[in-house]
Amino acid sequence: MKSDSLPNPQKTFHVKSFGCQMNVYDGERMAEMLGAEGYVAAADGADADLVVLNTCHIREKAAEKVYSDIGRLKRADGSTPTIAVAGCVAQAEGAEIARRAPSVDVVVGPQAYHRLPGLIARAERGEKAVDLDMPLESKFGALPKRSGNQRPTAFLTVQEGCDKFCTYCVVPYTRGAEISRPFADLIAEARALVAGGVREITLLGQNVNAWDGEDEQGRAIGLDGLIRELAKEDGLERIRYTTSHPNDMTDGLIAAHGEIEKLMPFLHLPVQAGSDRILAAMNRSHSVDSYLRVIERVREARPDIAISGDFIVGFPGETEEDFDKTMKLIEDVGFDTSFSFIYSRRPGTPAASMEDQVEEAVMNDRLQRLQALLNEQQQGFNEATVGRATRLLLERKGKHDGQLIGKSPWLQSVHVTAPGLAIGDMVDVRVTSAGPNSLGAELLMEAVA
Ligand code: SAH
Ligand code: SF4
Ligand code: F3S
């Protein structure tokens, strides 16, 4: 359906998303919506009529990048496309963005992007259009239905927002309070994706394991109940979820890892630090011990599960002794993959005004030591996969002729030479080699036959 608010239906657009997977999902929904409004996708921002920068505010570097990106959108003749800044920087900085970067026409927050067409129309009339509402009615109902995305894997946002208020983090301010999307909407969206050829769905939320809802019979269910229902869908082969908070790892969800075959053996469970004193100052509301206990129980339920973590080094007040405890926790858990960051002081968060901010050089040194250990663990995990028979979902073409790249159940990228096979196929392989970031494999004979 075309809205009459857009005067020229053949304009081109480009959406560029930064930050987390939820932003990637939002960017896809924006693109689908603009498509439904008659816009045509342009491969590149430079020659599009409309550019949407879907931004991330999590660390200073990510947030500042927006302004250099806006600067680059100038064309040879000095003109600029219509520029919309969406996402978490939009929510955090609001109208200030258009003041700092006058070429910005639209500023729209993560809960209001379903109103983008109307905002663009206002911008085309020469107004600066800013919408940072977090409306009670959810944007999801106003967006066009999913069309399936021609790819074998898809994201599906099931939960948004955060009520945890870790003292370093902007997300509760940029995304708002925790909400769970209704069960029936999620089943419908998953079915549309599967009908469009999707074989793996990753359920998303800032605290995805805080999802709750009611099933068709009106029974209260948690994320494990949703996963159980989704697993019944024919054609859907794999289910993943991210990101989880340790305190929301319910008994049911832990048990689901041992019971639901389609639920992949991978858990991303950020811990941030290994010192209880720092965890308390971060307001994480879990301890080192409670985190270790969750990991232990998940491994009991699913012994081969891969564990992934997030870490922050240099939180205010972090001493060498605190940092050693983080290294100890890493040794104790053994992370199969991970993300680690230097603490970034974010305006408006409680930690930004804490005393004892750690010096840059100290943070850099700690990050290097931390990453050396984490990289070693990741390499060790990848090497331990060599020789294993496993199944891949082929996701994209590799560099060489006949080469395809798929994902293992443990989310590793695996290269395989498989002439005659296509993206979207599932194939049995044996892993033959391991690098730090990817594996090599050969087809199992059965698969060729
Ligand atoms: N909801 C998730 C992840 C949110 S943001 C969770 O609870 O963990 C993703 C990661 O960014 C976080 O896990 C954290 O490691 C990192 N992060 C968030 N704020 C940060 C900051 N101010 N400085 C550095 N890293 C940060
Ligand atoms: Fe940020 Fe903490 Fe919420 Fe994660 S749980 S989004 S780190 S406030
Ligand atoms: Fe960034 Fe917002 Fe995601 S701040 S990490 S895009 S929730």
Coordinates of C-alpha atoms and ligand atoms in Angstrom, one line a residue:
M1 CA 0.0 0.0 0.0
K2 CA 1.4 3.4 -0.9
S3 CA 1.0 6.3 1.3
D4 CA 0.0 9.5 -0.4
S5 CA 2.3 11.4 1.9
L6 CA 5.3 10.5 -0.4
P7 CA 5.2 12.6 -3.6
N8 CA 7.7 10.7 -5.7
P9 CA 7.3 6.9 -5.4
Q10 CA 10.3 6.0 -7.6
K11 CA 13.0 7.5 -5.3
T12 CA 15.9 5.4 -4.1
F13 CA 17.0 4.6 -0.6
H14 CA 19.9 3.2 1.4
V15 CA 19.7 2.0 5.0
K16 CA 23.0 1.5 6.9
S17 CA 22.8 -0.1 10.3
F18 CA 25.5 0.0 13.0
G19 CA 25.6 -1.7 16.4
C20 CA 23.8 -4.8 17.6
Q21 CA 21.7 -7.3 15.7
M22 CA 18.5 -5.6 16.9
N23 CA 19.6 -2.6 14.8
V24 CA 20.2 -4.9 11.8
Y25 CA 16.6 -6.2 12.3
D26 CA 15.2 -2.7 12.6
G27 CA 17.2 -1.7 9.4
E28 CA 15.6 -4.6 7.5
R29 CA 12.1 -3.6 8.7
M30 CA 12.8 0.0 7.6
A31 CA 13.9 -1.2 4.2
E32 CA 10.8 -3.4 3.8
M33 CA 8.6 -0.4 4.8
L34 CA 10.3 2.0 2.4
G35 CA 10.0 -0.7 -0.3
A36 CA 6.2 -0.9 0.4
E37 CA 6.1 2.9 0.1
G38 CA 7.5 2.6 -3.5
Y39 CA 11.1 3.3 -2.8
V40 CA 13.7 1.3 -4.6
A41 CA 16.9 0.1 -2.9
A42 CA 20.2 1.7 -4.0
A43 CA 23.4 -0.3 -3.6
D44 CA 25.3 2.6 -2.2
G45 CA 24.5 5.7 0.0
A46 CA 26.2 8.2 -2.3
D47 CA 23.7 8.1 -5.1
A48 CA 20.5 7.3 -3.1
D49 CA 17.8 10.0 -2.7
L50 CA 17.3 9.0 0.9
V51 CA 19.9 7.6 3.3
V52 CA 18.9 6.2 6.7
L53 CA 21.8 5.9 9.2
N54 CA 20.6 3.5 11.8
T55 CA 23.0 4.3 14.6
C56 CA 24.5 2.8 17.8
H57 CA 25.2 4.8 21.0
I58 CA 26.8 2.0 23.1
R59 CA 30.4 3.3 23.1
E60 CA 31.7 6.8 22.3
K61 CA 33.5 5.7 19.2
A62 CA 30.4 4.2 17.7
A63 CA 28.4 7.3 18.5
E64 CA 30.9 9.8 17.1
K65 CA 31.2 7.8 13.8
V66 CA 27.7 9.1 12.9
Y67 CA 29.0 12.6 12.3
S68 CA 31.9 11.5 10.0
D69 CA 29.4 9.3 8.1
I70 CA 27.0 12.3 7.6
G71 CA 29.9 14.4 6.3
R72 CA 30.7 11.7 3.7
L73 CA 27.2 11.9 2.2
K74 CA 28.0 15.1 0.3
R75 CA 27.8 14.6 -3.5
A76 CA 30.2 16.0 -6.0
D77 CA 27.9 18.9 -6.8
G78 CA 27.7 19.8 -3.0
S79 CA 24.1 18.6 -2.6
T80 CA 23.1 15.9 -0.1
P81 CA 20.5 13.2 -0.1
T82 CA 17.6 13.4 2.4
I83 CA 19.3 12.2 5.6
A84 CA 17.5 10.4 8.4
V85 CA 19.4 9.5 11.6
A86 CA 17.6 6.6 13.3
G87 CA 18.6 4.3 16.1
C88 CA 20.1 4.8 19.5
V89 CA 22.2 8.0 18.8
A90 CA 19.0 9.6 17.5
Q91 CA 17.2 8.7 20.7
A92 CA 20.1 9.9 22.9
E93 CA 21.0 13.1 21.1
G94 CA 17.7 14.1 19.5
A95 CA 17.4 17.5 17.8
E96 CA 21.0 18.2 18.8
I97 CA 22.1 16.1 15.8
A98 CA 20.4 18.3 13.3
R99 CA 22.0 21.3 15.0
R100 CA 25.5 19.8 14.9
A101 CA 25.0 18.4 11.4
P102 CA 22.6 20.8 9.5
S103 CA 22.3 18.4 6.5
V104 CA 20.3 16.0 8.7
D105 CA 16.6 16.2 7.9
V106 CA 15.0 13.6 10.0
V107 CA 15.8 12.3 13.5
V108 CA 13.8 9.2 14.6
G109 CA 14.2 7.0 17.6
P110 CA 14.2 3.1 17.7
Q111 CA 10.5 2.9 18.9
A112 CA 9.1 5.4 16.3
Y113 CA 10.6 4.3 13.0
H114 CA 7.3 3.1 11.7
R115 CA 6.5 6.8 11.3
L116 CA 9.5 7.3 8.9
P117 CA 7.4 7.9 5.8
G118 CA 5.5 10.8 7.4
L119 CA 8.7 12.3 8.8
I120 CA 10.3 12.1 5.4
A121 CA 7.3 13.9 3.8
R122 CA 7.7 16.6 6.4
A123 CA 11.4 16.9 5.7
E124 CA 10.6 17.3 2.0
R125 CA 8.4 20.3 2.9
G126 CA 11.5 21.8 4.4
E127 CA 10.9 21.0 8.1
K128 CA 13.4 19.3 10.4
A129 CA 11.4 16.3 11.5
V130 CA 12.2 14.9 14.9
D131 CA 10.3 12.0 16.5
L132 CA 11.7 10.4 19.7
D133 CA 8.4 9.1 21.0
M134 CA 8.2 5.7 22.7
P135 CA 4.5 5.3 21.9
L136 CA 2.3 2.9 23.9
E137 CA 1.1 1.2 20.7
S138 CA 3.9 -0.9 19.4
K139 CA 5.6 0.0 16.1
F140 CA 5.4 -3.7 15.0
G141 CA 1.7 -3.5 14.3
A142 CA 2.2 -0.6 12.0
L143 CA 5.0 -2.1 9.9
P144 CA 4.3 -4.1 6.7
K145 CA 4.2 -7.9 7.1
R146 CA 7.5 -9.7 6.6
S147 CA 8.1 -10.9 3.0
G148 CA 10.7 -13.5 3.7
N149 CA 14.2 -12.3 2.9
Q150 CA 15.7 -14.7 0.3
R151 CA 18.3 -15.7 2.8
P152 CA 18.4 -18.9 4.8
T153 CA 18.9 -17.1 8.1
A154 CA 16.9 -14.3 9.7
F155 CA 16.6 -12.3 12.9
L156 CA 13.4 -11.9 14.7
T157 CA 13.1 -9.4 17.5
V158 CA 10.9 -10.8 20.3
Q159 CA 11.8 -8.6 23.2
E160 CA 13.0 -5.0 23.4
G161 CA 14.3 -2.6 25.9
C162 CA 16.0 -3.1 29.3
D163 CA 15.0 -2.6 32.9
K164 CA 18.4 -3.6 34.3
F165 CA 20.2 -0.3 34.4
C166 CA 23.8 -1.5 34.5
T167 CA 25.6 1.7 35.6
Y168 CA 27.8 1.9 32.4
C169 CA 25.0 1.3 29.8
V170 CA 22.9 3.6 27.7
V171 CA 20.5 0.9 26.4
P172 CA 17.7 1.5 29.1
Y173 CA 17.6 5.1 28.0
T174 CA 17.8 4.6 24.2
R175 CA 15.5 1.6 23.9
G176 CA 13.2 2.2 26.8
A177 CA 11.5 -0.3 29.2
E178 CA 11.4 -4.1 28.6
I179 CA 8.5 -5.2 26.5
S180 CA 7.8 -8.6 25.0
R181 CA 6.0 -9.0 21.7
P182 CA 2.9 -11.1 21.7
F183 CA 3.2 -14.9 21.1
A184 CA 0.8 -15.0 18.1
D185 CA 2.6 -12.1 16.3
L186 CA 5.9 -13.9 16.7
I187 CA 4.6 -17.2 15.4
A188 CA 3.0 -15.4 12.4
E189 CA 6.2 -13.6 11.6
A190 CA 8.3 -16.7 12.0
R191 CA 5.9 -18.6 9.6
A192 CA 6.2 -15.7 7.0
L193 CA 10.0 -16.0 7.2
V194 CA 10.0 -19.8 6.8
A195 CA 7.6 -19.5 3.9
G196 CA 10.1 -17.1 2.3
G197 CA 12.9 -19.7 2.6
V198 CA 14.4 -19.0 6.0
R199 CA 15.8 -22.1 7.8
E200 CA 17.4 -20.6 10.8
I201 CA 15.9 -17.9 13.1
T202 CA 17.8 -16.0 15.8
L203 CA 15.4 -14.6 18.4
L204 CA 16.6 -11.2 19.5
G205 CA 16.2 -9.0 22.5
Q206 CA 18.4 -6.7 24.6
N207 CA 17.4 -9.2 27.3
V208 CA 15.9 -11.9 25.1
N209 CA 15.6 -14.4 27.9
A210 CA 13.3 -12.0 29.8
W211 CA 10.7 -12.6 27.1
D212 CA 7.3 -13.7 28.5
G213 CA 3.9 -14.1 27.0
E214 CA 0.8 -16.4 26.8
D215 CA 0.5 -19.3 24.4
E216 CA -2.6 -20.1 22.4
Q217 CA -4.3 -21.6 25.4
G218 CA -3.6 -18.5 27.5
R219 CA -0.9 -20.2 29.6
A220 CA 2.0 -18.1 30.8
I221 CA 5.2 -19.1 29.0
G222 CA 8.8 -17.9 28.9
L223 CA 11.3 -17.9 26.1
D224 CA 11.7 -21.7 26.4
G225 CA 7.9 -22.1 25.7
L226 CA 8.2 -19.8 22.6
I227 CA 11.2 -21.9 21.4
R228 CA 9.3 -25.1 22.0
E229 CA 6.4 -23.8 19.8
L230 CA 8.7 -22.5 17.1
A231 CA 10.5 -25.9 17.0
K232 CA 7.2 -27.4 15.8
E233 CA 7.4 -25.4 12.5
D234 CA 8.2 -27.6 9.5
G235 CA 11.0 -26.1 7.4
L236 CA 12.5 -24.2 10.4
E237 CA 15.7 -26.2 11.1
R238 CA 17.6 -24.1 13.6
I239 CA 16.8 -21.7 16.5
R240 CA 19.1 -19.4 18.3
Y241 CA 18.6 -16.5 20.7
T242 CA 20.6 -13.6 21.9
T243 CA 21.4 -11.6 24.2
S244 CA 20.7 -13.1 27.5
H245 CA 21.2 -11.8 31.1
P246 CA 22.5 -14.4 33.6
N247 CA 19.6 -13.6 36.0
D248 CA 17.0 -14.5 33.4
M249 CA 18.4 -18.0 32.7
T250 CA 15.3 -19.9 34.0
D251 CA 15.2 -23.6 34.8
G252 CA 13.0 -24.1 31.8
L253 CA 15.4 -22.4 29.4
I254 CA 18.4 -24.3 30.7
A255 CA 16.4 -27.6 30.3
A256 CA 15.4 -26.6 26.8
H257 CA 19.0 -26.8 25.7
G258 CA 19.0 -30.5 26.5
E259 CA 15.6 -31.2 25.1
I260 CA 15.0 -29.3 21.9
E261 CA 17.0 -30.6 19.0
K262 CA 16.5 -27.5 16.8
L263 CA 17.8 -25.2 19.6
M264 CA 21.5 -24.8 18.7
P265 CA 24.2 -25.5 21.3
F266 CA 25.3 -22.0 21.7
L267 CA 24.8 -19.5 24.5
H268 CA 25.9 -15.9 24.5
L269 CA 25.9 -14.9 28.2
P270 CA 27.6 -11.6 29.0
V271 CA 29.4 -11.5 32.3
Q272 CA 31.4 -8.2 32.0
A273 CA 33.7 -8.7 34.9
G274 CA 35.0 -11.4 37.3
S275 CA 35.2 -9.4 40.5
D276 CA 32.1 -9.2 42.7
R277 CA 33.0 -5.7 43.8
I278 CA 33.0 -4.5 40.2
L279 CA 29.9 -6.4 39.3
A280 CA 28.1 -4.7 42.3
A281 CA 29.4 -1.3 41.1
M282 CA 28.1 -2.1 37.6
N283 CA 24.7 -3.0 39.1
R284 CA 24.8 -6.3 37.3
S285 CA 22.8 -8.0 40.1
H286 CA 24.6 -11.3 39.7
S287 CA 27.8 -12.5 41.3
V288 CA 30.7 -14.5 39.9
D289 CA 29.4 -17.6 41.6
S290 CA 25.9 -17.3 40.4
Y291 CA 27.2 -16.8 36.8
L292 CA 29.5 -19.9 37.2
R293 CA 26.5 -21.9 38.5
V294 CA 24.4 -21.0 35.4
I295 CA 27.2 -22.1 33.1
E296 CA 27.6 -25.4 35.0
R297 CA 23.9 -26.1 34.8
V298 CA 23.7 -25.3 31.1
R299 CA 26.7 -27.6 30.5
E300 CA 24.9 -30.3 32.4
A301 CA 21.9 -30.0 30.2
R302 CA 23.9 -29.8 27.0
P303 CA 27.5 -30.9 27.4
D304 CA 28.7 -29.7 24.0
I305 CA 27.3 -26.2 24.3
A306 CA 29.6 -23.3 23.2
I307 CA 29.7 -20.4 25.6
S308 CA 30.3 -16.9 24.5
G309 CA 30.7 -13.8 26.7
D310 CA 31.0 -10.0 26.8
F311 CA 33.7 -8.3 28.9
I312 CA 34.4 -4.7 29.9
V313 CA 37.8 -3.8 31.1
G314 CA 38.6 -0.6 33.0
F315 CA 35.3 0.1 34.7
P316 CA 35.8 2.9 37.2
G317 CA 37.6 1.7 40.3
E318 CA 38.9 -1.6 38.6
T319 CA 42.2 -2.5 40.3
E320 CA 44.8 -4.9 39.1
E321 CA 43.4 -7.3 41.6
D322 CA 39.9 -7.0 40.2
F323 CA 41.2 -7.5 36.7
D324 CA 43.1 -10.7 37.8
K325 CA 39.7 -12.0 39.0
T326 CA 38.3 -11.4 35.5
M327 CA 41.2 -13.4 34.1
K328 CA 40.6 -16.1 36.6
L329 CA 36.9 -16.3 35.7
I330 CA 37.9 -16.7 32.0
E331 CA 40.2 -19.5 32.9
D332 CA 37.5 -21.2 35.0
V333 CA 34.8 -21.0 32.3
G334 CA 36.7 -21.4 29.1
F335 CA 35.0 -19.2 26.5
D336 CA 34.5 -20.6 23.0
T337 CA 34.1 -17.1 21.6
S338 CA 33.7 -13.6 23.1
F339 CA 33.5 -9.8 22.7
S340 CA 35.6 -7.5 24.9
F341 CA 35.6 -3.8 25.2
I342 CA 37.4 -1.0 26.9
Y343 CA 35.0 0.8 29.3
S344 CA 33.5 3.9 27.5
R345 CA 32.2 6.7 29.6
R346 CA 28.7 7.4 28.4
P347 CA 27.0 10.7 29.2
G348 CA 24.0 10.4 31.6
T349 CA 25.0 7.0 33.0
P350 CA 25.8 6.7 36.7
A351 CA 29.3 5.3 36.0
A352 CA 30.3 8.4 34.1
S353 CA 30.4 10.4 37.3
M354 CA 32.1 7.8 39.4
E355 CA 35.5 8.6 40.8
D356 CA 38.6 6.5 40.0
Q357 CA 38.1 6.5 36.2
V358 CA 40.9 4.2 34.9
E359 CA 43.6 5.6 32.8
E360 CA 43.5 4.9 29.0
A361 CA 46.9 3.2 28.9
V362 CA 46.0 0.9 31.8
M363 CA 42.8 0.0 30.1
N364 CA 44.6 -0.7 26.8
D365 CA 47.1 -2.9 28.5
R366 CA 44.4 -4.9 30.3
L367 CA 42.4 -5.4 27.1
Q368 CA 45.4 -6.8 25.4
R369 CA 46.1 -9.3 28.1
L370 CA 42.4 -10.2 28.3
Q371 CA 42.1 -10.7 24.5
A372 CA 45.2 -12.7 24.3
L373 CA 43.7 -15.2 26.7
L374 CA 40.3 -15.2 25.0
N375 CA 41.8 -15.6 21.6
E376 CA 43.8 -18.6 22.8
Q377 CA 40.6 -20.1 24.2
Q378 CA 38.8 -19.5 20.9
Q379 CA 41.6 -21.1 18.9
G380 CA 41.6 -24.1 21.3
F381 CA 37.9 -24.5 20.9
N382 CA 38.1 -24.3 17.1
E383 CA 41.0 -26.9 17.1
A384 CA 39.0 -29.2 19.3
T385 CA 36.3 -29.3 16.5
V386 CA 38.8 -30.7 14.0
G387 CA 37.9 -34.3 13.1
R388 CA 34.3 -33.9 14.3
A389 CA 31.4 -34.7 11.9
T390 CA 28.8 -32.0 11.9
R391 CA 26.1 -30.3 10.0
L392 CA 26.3 -26.9 8.2
L393 CA 23.7 -24.5 7.0
L394 CA 25.3 -23.0 3.9
E395 CA 24.9 -19.2 4.1
R396 CA 27.1 -17.6 1.5
K397 CA 29.6 -18.1 -1.3
G398 CA 33.3 -18.4 -0.5
K399 CA 36.2 -16.8 -2.4
H400 CA 37.1 -19.9 -4.5
D401 CA 35.1 -21.6 -7.2
G402 CA 32.6 -24.1 -5.7
Q403 CA 33.4 -23.0 -2.2
L404 CA 30.5 -22.2 0.2
I405 CA 30.6 -20.9 3.8
G406 CA 28.2 -22.2 6.3
K407 CA 27.7 -22.1 10.1
S408 CA 28.3 -25.0 12.4
P409 CA 25.8 -25.6 15.3
W410 CA 28.3 -23.8 17.5
L411 CA 28.2 -20.6 15.2
Q412 CA 31.6 -21.1 13.7
S413 CA 32.1 -20.1 10.1
V414 CA 33.1 -23.2 8.1
H415 CA 34.5 -23.3 4.5
V416 CA 33.7 -26.2 2.4
T417 CA 34.1 -27.0 -1.3
A418 CA 30.7 -28.3 -2.4
P419 CA 30.1 -27.9 -6.1
G420 CA 26.4 -28.5 -6.9
L421 CA 25.3 -27.4 -3.5
A422 CA 23.6 -24.0 -2.9
I423 CA 23.1 -21.4 -0.3
G424 CA 20.3 -22.6 2.1
D425 CA 21.3 -26.3 1.8
M426 CA 22.2 -28.2 4.9
V427 CA 25.2 -30.5 4.5
D428 CA 27.1 -33.1 6.6
V429 CA 30.8 -32.5 6.8
R430 CA 33.9 -33.4 8.7
V431 CA 36.0 -30.5 10.1
T432 CA 39.5 -30.7 8.7
S433 CA 41.3 -27.5 9.8
A434 CA 40.9 -24.7 12.3
G435 CA 42.0 -21.0 12.2
P436 CA 41.3 -18.3 14.8
N437 CA 38.1 -17.2 13.1
S438 CA 37.0 -20.0 10.8
L439 CA 37.2 -23.7 10.0
G440 CA 37.7 -25.8 6.9
A441 CA 35.7 -29.0 6.3
E442 CA 35.1 -31.7 3.7
L443 CA 31.8 -33.2 2.6
L444 CA 31.0 -36.5 4.2
M445 CA 30.6 -39.2 1.6
E446 CA 26.9 -39.8 2.5
A447 CA 26.2 -36.2 1.7
V448 CA 27.6 -36.6 -1.9
A449 CA 25.7 -39.8 -2.6
Ligands
SAH1 N1 22.0 -6.7 27.0 C1 23.2 -7.2 26.8 C2 24.2 -6.5 25.9 C3 24.1 -5.0 25.8 S1 25.3 -4.1 25.0 C4 23.8 -7.5 28.2 O1 23.2 -7.4 29.2 O2 24.9 -7.8 28.4 C5 26.5 -5.2 24.4 C6 27.8 -5.1 25.2 O3 28.4 -3.8 25.1 C7 27.6 -5.3 26.7 O4 27.5 -6.7 27.0 C8 28.9 -4.7 27.2 O5 29.9 -5.7 27.3 C9 29.2 -3.6 26.2 N2 29.0 -2.3 26.7 C10 27.9 -1.7 27.1 N3 28.1 -0.5 27.6 C11 29.4 -0.2 27.5 C12 30.3 0.8 27.8 N4 29.8 2.0 28.4 N5 31.6 0.7 27.6 C13 32.1 -0.4 27.1 N6 31.4 -1.5 26.7 C14 30.0 -1.4 26.9
SF4_2 FE1 22.8 -2.6 29.1 FE2 22.9 -4.1 31.4 FE3 20.6 -3.8 30.0 FE4 22.5 -5.3 29.0 S1 21.4 -5.7 30.9 S2 21.3 -3.8 27.9 S3 24.4 -4.2 29.6 S4 21.7 -2.2 31.1
F3S3 FE1 23.9 0.0 20.1 FE2 21.4 0.6 20.6 FE3 22.1 -1.9 20.0 S1 23.1 1.5 21.6 S2 24.2 -2.0 20.8 S3 22.2 -0.1 18.7 S4 20.6 -1.3 21.5

